[in-house]
Short mmCIF file of C-alpha atoms and ligand atoms in Angstrom, two decimals:
data_model
loop_
_atom_site.label_atom_id
_atom_site.label_comp_id
_atom_site.label_asym_id
_atom_site.label_seq_id
_atom_site.Cartn_x
_atom_site.Cartn_y
_atom_site.Cartn_z
CA ASN A 118 42.86 14.04 -0.65
CA ASP A 119 41.22 15.55 -3.66
CA CYS A 120 39.09 18.59 -3.68
CA ILE A 121 35.98 19.44 -5.41
CA THR A 122 34.98 23.12 -5.71
CA ILE A 123 31.04 23.94 -6.50
CA LYS A 124 30.01 27.34 -6.79
CA GLY A 125 33.12 28.44 -4.81
CA ARG A 126 32.73 25.71 -1.93
CA GLN A 127 35.23 23.46 -1.42
CA PHE A 128 34.83 19.91 -0.80
CA PHE A 129 37.04 17.12 0.27
CA ILE A 130 36.35 13.66 -1.17
CA LEU A 131 36.19 10.87 1.16
CA LYS A 132 35.62 7.94 -1.38
CA MET A 133 33.85 7.17 -4.35
CA ILE A 134 30.46 5.74 -3.73
CA GLY A 135 29.73 4.64 -7.30
CA ARG A 136 30.24 5.13 -10.89
CA GLY A 137 28.69 4.49 -14.03
CA GLY A 138 30.10 5.45 -17.72
CA SER A 139 30.58 9.22 -17.45
CA SER A 140 29.22 9.93 -14.12
CA LYS A 141 30.79 9.11 -10.69
CA VAL A 142 29.45 9.90 -7.15
CA TYR A 143 31.52 10.83 -4.38
CA GLN A 144 31.23 11.03 -0.74
CA VAL A 145 32.34 14.36 0.55
CA LEU A 146 32.84 16.64 3.50
CA ASP A 147 32.84 20.38 3.46
CA HIS A 148 34.89 22.92 5.61
CA LYS A 149 32.18 22.03 8.53
CA LYS A 150 32.79 18.58 8.30
CA GLN A 151 28.93 18.06 7.00
CA MET A 152 28.91 15.18 4.76
CA PHE A 153 27.39 15.36 1.27
CA ALA A 154 27.00 13.42 -1.96
CA VAL A 155 28.63 14.75 -5.05
CA LYS A 156 27.43 13.53 -8.53
CA TYR A 157 30.04 14.55 -11.34
CA VAL A 158 29.07 13.88 -14.86
CA ASP A 159 31.74 14.45 -17.57
CA LEU A 160 29.97 15.82 -20.49
CA GLU A 161 33.12 15.82 -22.81
CA GLU A 162 31.77 12.58 -24.70
CA ALA A 163 27.84 13.33 -24.34
CA ASP A 164 25.95 14.33 -27.04
CA ALA A 165 23.33 17.33 -27.12
CA GLN A 166 20.33 14.97 -26.18
CA THR A 167 22.18 13.61 -23.29
CA ILE A 168 23.28 16.85 -22.10
CA GLU A 169 19.70 18.07 -22.32
CA SER A 170 18.53 14.97 -20.59
CA TYR A 171 20.77 15.49 -17.67
CA LYS A 172 19.61 19.36 -17.57
CA ASN A 173 16.10 18.09 -17.61
CA GLU A 174 16.72 15.58 -14.59
CA ILE A 175 18.53 18.42 -12.44
CA GLU A 176 15.60 20.55 -13.18
CA HIS A 177 12.82 18.43 -11.94
CA LEU A 178 15.07 17.23 -8.75
CA ASN A 179 15.35 20.79 -8.01
CA HIS A 180 11.53 21.42 -8.25
CA LEU A 181 10.58 18.57 -6.48
CA GLN A 182 12.81 19.33 -3.17
CA GLN A 183 9.96 21.24 -1.72
CA TYR A 184 7.26 18.63 -2.12
CA SER A 185 8.39 15.54 -0.30
CA ASP A 186 11.28 14.43 2.20
CA GLN A 187 11.38 11.16 0.20
CA ILE A 188 13.22 13.04 -2.72
CA ILE A 189 16.90 12.99 -2.05
CA LYS A 190 18.05 16.83 -1.35
CA LEU A 191 19.98 18.77 -3.81
CA TYR A 192 21.69 21.69 -2.25
CA ASP A 193 23.25 22.98 -5.22
CA TYR A 194 24.85 22.28 -8.76
CA GLU A 195 27.20 23.59 -11.32
CA ILE A 196 26.71 23.02 -14.98
CA THR A 197 29.44 23.81 -17.79
CA ASN A 198 30.08 22.98 -21.13
CA SER A 199 32.31 19.89 -19.96
CA TYR A 200 30.89 18.95 -16.56
CA ILE A 201 28.22 18.71 -14.04
CA TYR A 202 28.47 18.72 -10.30
CA MET A 203 25.64 17.98 -8.14
CA LEU A 204 25.68 18.57 -4.58
CA MET A 205 23.26 16.40 -2.72
CA GLU A 206 22.40 14.58 0.60
CA CYS A 207 24.14 11.61 1.42
CA GLY A 208 22.44 8.27 2.42
CA ASN A 209 24.09 5.55 4.23
CA LEU A 210 23.14 2.52 2.00
CA ASP A 211 21.52 2.11 -1.32
CA LEU A 212 18.52 -0.42 -0.94
CA ASN A 213 20.11 -2.80 -3.36
CA THR A 214 23.06 -3.50 -1.35
CA TRP A 215 20.98 -3.52 1.68
CA LEU A 216 18.69 -6.28 0.18
CA ARG A 217 21.59 -8.24 -0.72
CA ASN A 218 23.27 -8.11 2.83
CA ARG A 219 19.81 -8.65 4.58
CA LYS A 220 18.59 -12.08 4.75
CA THR A 221 15.32 -11.23 6.83
CA VAL A 222 13.40 -8.04 6.60
CA ASN A 223 11.70 -6.82 9.69
CA PRO A 224 8.04 -6.26 8.68
CA LEU A 225 7.44 -3.04 10.23
CA GLU A 226 10.73 -1.66 8.29
CA ARG A 227 9.42 -3.24 5.23
CA LYS A 228 6.04 -1.50 5.45
CA TYR A 229 7.86 1.91 6.11
CA TYR A 230 10.24 1.49 3.45
CA TRP A 231 7.06 0.64 1.00
CA LYS A 232 5.41 3.94 2.25
CA ASN A 233 8.37 5.78 1.41
CA MET A 234 8.72 4.52 -1.92
CA LEU A 235 5.01 5.11 -2.99
CA GLU A 236 5.18 8.70 -1.57
CA ALA A 237 8.38 9.31 -3.70
CA VAL A 238 6.85 7.72 -6.93
CA HIS A 239 3.57 9.38 -6.25
CA ILE A 240 5.12 12.77 -6.23
CA ILE A 241 7.20 12.38 -9.61
CA HIS A 242 3.77 10.96 -10.93
CA LYS A 243 1.70 14.29 -9.94
CA HIS A 244 4.57 16.13 -11.83
CA GLY A 245 4.17 14.13 -15.04
CA ILE A 246 7.18 11.90 -14.59
CA VAL A 247 7.34 8.37 -15.08
CA HIS A 248 10.54 6.53 -13.96
CA SER A 249 10.23 3.41 -16.13
CA ASP A 250 13.17 2.02 -14.59
CA LEU A 251 12.76 1.63 -11.00
CA LYS A 252 14.87 -0.83 -9.15
CA PRO A 253 16.44 -0.87 -5.47
CA ALA A 254 19.46 1.11 -6.60
CA ASN A 255 17.31 3.93 -7.14
CA PHE A 256 16.46 4.26 -3.66
CA VAL A 257 18.90 5.32 -0.78
CA ILE A 258 18.54 4.73 3.18
CA VAL A 259 18.99 8.01 4.75
CA ASN A 260 18.80 7.60 8.50
CA ALA A 261 15.78 5.52 8.77
CA SER A 262 13.71 6.32 5.66
CA LEU A 263 13.89 5.73 1.89
CA LYS A 264 14.69 8.39 -0.69
CA LEU A 265 14.49 8.08 -4.38
CA ILE A 266 17.78 9.51 -5.86
CA ASP A 267 16.93 9.85 -9.74
CA PHE A 268 13.90 10.05 -11.80
CA GLY A 269 15.16 7.87 -14.71
CA ILE A 270 15.19 11.14 -16.95
CA ALA A 271 19.17 11.52 -17.53
CA ASN A 272 20.37 8.96 -20.15
CA ARG A 273 22.79 6.38 -18.91
CA ILE A 274 26.09 7.49 -20.34
CA GLN A 275 27.31 3.89 -20.47
CA PRO A 276 29.96 2.61 -22.54
CA ASP A 277 29.15 -0.98 -24.81
CA VAL A 278 25.22 -0.42 -24.23
CA THR A 279 23.58 -3.63 -25.18
CA SER A 280 20.19 -2.76 -24.73
CA ILE A 281 16.86 -4.05 -25.48
CA MET A 282 13.96 -2.63 -27.22
CA LYS A 283 10.82 -2.29 -25.08
CA ASP A 284 7.63 -0.59 -26.25
CA SER A 285 9.57 0.94 -29.02
CA GLN A 286 12.03 2.61 -26.51
CA VAL A 287 15.53 1.71 -25.78
CA SER A 288 15.35 0.64 -22.21
CA HIS A 289 17.69 -1.26 -19.82
CA THR A 290 21.16 -1.79 -20.33
CA PHE A 291 21.25 -5.54 -20.30
CA ASN A 292 24.83 -5.87 -19.43
CA GLU A 293 24.69 -3.36 -16.48
CA CYS A 294 22.40 -6.11 -14.45
CA PRO A 295 19.89 -8.58 -15.75
CA GLU A 296 17.86 -7.74 -12.86
CA PRO A 297 16.31 -4.62 -14.44
CA LEU A 298 14.58 -6.95 -16.92
CA VAL A 299 12.63 -8.22 -14.03
CA TYR A 300 11.48 -4.98 -12.48
CA SER A 301 10.74 -3.74 -15.80
CA ARG A 302 6.96 -3.47 -16.95
CA PRO A 303 5.63 -6.71 -18.86
CA SER A 304 6.48 -5.01 -22.46
CA SER A 305 3.80 -6.96 -24.12
CA TYR A 306 1.17 -4.16 -23.41
CA ARG A 307 2.04 -1.89 -26.40
CA GLY A 308 0.91 1.58 -25.45
CA SER A 309 2.61 4.75 -23.98
CA ILE A 310 4.82 4.71 -20.98
CA SER A 311 2.17 4.31 -18.26
CA PRO A 312 2.46 5.29 -14.34
CA LYS A 313 1.28 1.53 -13.97
CA GLY A 314 4.57 0.63 -15.14
CA ASP A 315 6.45 2.28 -12.28
CA VAL A 316 3.69 0.36 -9.88
CA TRP A 317 4.95 -3.06 -11.53
CA SER A 318 8.41 -2.18 -10.65
CA LEU A 319 7.49 -1.28 -7.16
CA GLY A 320 5.76 -4.60 -6.96
CA CYS A 321 8.99 -6.56 -7.70
CA ILE A 322 10.98 -4.40 -5.11
CA LEU A 323 8.32 -5.18 -2.41
CA TYR A 324 8.30 -9.03 -3.70
CA CYS A 325 12.15 -8.83 -3.05
CA LEU A 326 11.67 -7.38 0.65
CA THR A 327 9.21 -10.05 1.12
CA TYR A 328 10.29 -13.38 -0.50
CA GLY A 329 14.15 -12.46 -0.63
CA LYS A 330 14.10 -13.05 -4.33
CA THR A 331 12.61 -11.01 -7.33
CA PRO A 332 9.29 -12.53 -9.20
CA PHE A 333 11.46 -14.42 -11.72
CA GLN A 334 14.86 -14.73 -10.47
CA THR A 335 14.71 -18.45 -10.51
CA ILE A 336 14.94 -18.03 -14.39
CA THR A 337 18.26 -17.72 -15.46
CA ASN A 338 17.92 -17.59 -19.19
CA GLN A 339 17.19 -14.05 -19.95
CA ILE A 340 15.25 -14.65 -23.13
CA THR A 341 13.14 -16.93 -21.28
CA LYS A 342 12.66 -14.55 -18.29
CA LEU A 343 11.63 -11.89 -20.78
CA HIS A 344 9.08 -14.21 -22.25
CA THR A 345 8.06 -15.36 -18.96
CA ILE A 346 7.65 -11.75 -17.48
CA ILE A 347 5.11 -11.00 -20.43
CA ASP A 348 3.48 -14.44 -20.63
CA PRO A 349 -0.08 -13.92 -19.31
CA ALA A 350 -0.36 -17.67 -18.74
CA HIS A 351 2.56 -18.01 -16.41
CA LYS A 352 1.13 -17.48 -13.01
CA ILE A 353 3.75 -15.78 -10.60
CA GLU A 354 4.28 -17.52 -7.16
CA PHE A 355 3.06 -15.87 -4.01
CA PRO A 356 3.99 -18.12 -1.23
CA GLU A 357 1.49 -18.23 1.90
CA ILE A 358 2.52 -15.28 4.52
CA SER A 359 0.93 -14.52 7.89
CA GLU A 360 0.45 -10.58 6.36
CA LYS A 361 -2.69 -10.96 4.17
CA ASP A 362 -2.80 -7.39 3.39
CA LEU A 363 0.87 -7.53 2.19
CA LEU A 364 0.09 -10.51 -0.13
CA ASP A 365 -3.18 -8.52 -1.46
CA VAL A 366 -0.58 -5.60 -2.26
CA LEU A 367 1.76 -7.91 -4.27
CA GLN A 368 -1.00 -9.73 -5.97
CA ARG A 369 -2.40 -6.25 -7.16
CA CYS A 370 0.94 -4.67 -8.08
CA LEU A 371 1.92 -7.79 -10.17
CA VAL A 372 -1.03 -8.00 -12.42
CA ARG A 373 0.39 -8.16 -16.14
CA ASN A 374 -2.49 -5.80 -17.62
CA PRO A 375 -1.71 -2.33 -16.68
CA ARG A 376 -5.38 -1.04 -16.78
CA GLU A 377 -6.33 -4.16 -14.27
CA ARG A 378 -3.15 -3.10 -11.96
CA ILE A 379 -3.72 -1.09 -8.77
CA SER A 380 -2.77 2.50 -8.69
CA ILE A 381 -0.27 4.40 -6.61
CA ALA A 382 -3.16 6.57 -5.07
CA GLU A 383 -5.10 3.37 -4.27
CA LEU A 384 -1.90 1.65 -2.84
CA LEU A 385 -1.70 4.63 -0.59
CA GLU A 386 -5.05 4.09 0.89
CA HIS A 387 -4.74 0.07 0.98
CA PRO A 388 -5.31 -1.26 4.53
CA TYR A 389 -1.49 -2.77 4.34
CA LEU A 390 -0.14 0.89 4.93
CA GLN A 391 -2.29 1.70 8.02
CA LEU A 392 0.69 1.50 10.31
CA LYS A 393 -0.46 -1.36 12.97
CA PRO A 394 2.66 -3.72 12.90
C1 1PF B 201 28.04 -0.60 -2.46
N1 1PF B 201 28.40 0.70 -1.36
C2 1PF B 201 28.14 1.97 -2.13
C3 1PF B 201 28.15 3.10 -1.17
C4 1PF B 201 27.18 2.94 0.13
O1 1PF B 201 26.04 3.28 -0.33
C5 1PF B 201 25.30 4.42 -0.85
C6 1PF B 201 25.78 5.38 -0.20
C7 1PF B 201 25.08 6.75 -0.53
C8 1PF B 201 24.43 6.90 -1.60
C9 1PF B 201 23.88 8.15 -2.39
N2 1PF B 201 23.68 9.32 -1.30
N3 1PF B 201 23.27 10.29 -1.79
C10 1PF B 201 23.26 9.93 -3.22
C11 1PF B 201 23.11 10.84 -4.15
C12 1PF B 201 23.07 10.47 -5.53
C13 1PF B 201 23.57 8.99 -5.69
C14 1PF B 201 23.77 8.39 -4.78
O2 1PF B 201 24.37 6.87 -4.90
C15 1PF B 201 24.35 6.70 -6.29
C16 1PF B 201 24.64 4.78 -6.37
C17 1PF B 201 26.15 4.61 -5.68
C18 1PF B 201 26.16 3.29 -6.15
C19 1PF B 201 25.12 2.25 -5.70
C20 1PF B 201 23.40 2.73 -6.16
C21 1PF B 201 23.38 4.30 -5.85
C22 1PF B 201 23.61 8.58 -3.21
C23 1PF B 201 24.46 5.65 -2.69
C24 1PF B 201 24.88 4.48 -1.88
C25 1PF B 201 27.35 1.73 0.80
C26 1PF B 201 27.29 0.62 -0.51
#
């Protein structure tokens, strides 16, 4: 089995958890058999701006450790001109995989996961970070709670990026998964990247946890989907459910006009979060 050495500490690779472009995530054990996740980034092909974006992500992740347990732990990191190693807390499962495998969601579990996601995103907003690409794969289940594993600051070093322009910013790698489109903010509202964009994305995740599909999943043609996401005339369907507070949260998150959309602070005060099952 291969080993990774970070700041003089040796780790044994158990398996690769995931990979994207120039980064790989491994599940590793230290000499005391404690499990960690190690994120490795190959910087050989990266340009200065990309390297800067990774350093920025690490700086913020390191700084925000102290503010919330809903931010993945970063224990140590090693940055050289050719690679980055990040020693992190290892979760059991990412929310995307969990959603794909689970047909029904327990209402109390959903409410608790929602509270965790709101707390994580509230913390990054309070420190001036807007993720703007939140999706289930950005959250990991660690024991019984959800933790945010990245802030959307580091560039995706992806091969053949066929990205689409959104609000004059290069956004999602289309080829990665059409789903980010659905979580992405309705881009017809020009203007700066707003924290309200993250509320839309979180709304889409909660919609998934409630109805088992994303708000626009039925639309398979990506261009039609894009037009529908931004079309104010298209009404998103909210099938009746017993939890009226949950229905209200969904309807207030999935409002196309960001100014009319509910804020994270208001969501944290919403009756849905009072933890009576
Ligand atoms: C499909 N299969 C995958 C392994 C396992 O799920 C995970 C286990 C741990 C984790 C993780 N922990 N700490 C993590 C710290 C950083 C990144 C992390 O993942 C990154 C990326 C991995 C691929 C899925 C999206 C997230 C991290 C994440 C997924 C079971 C399902």
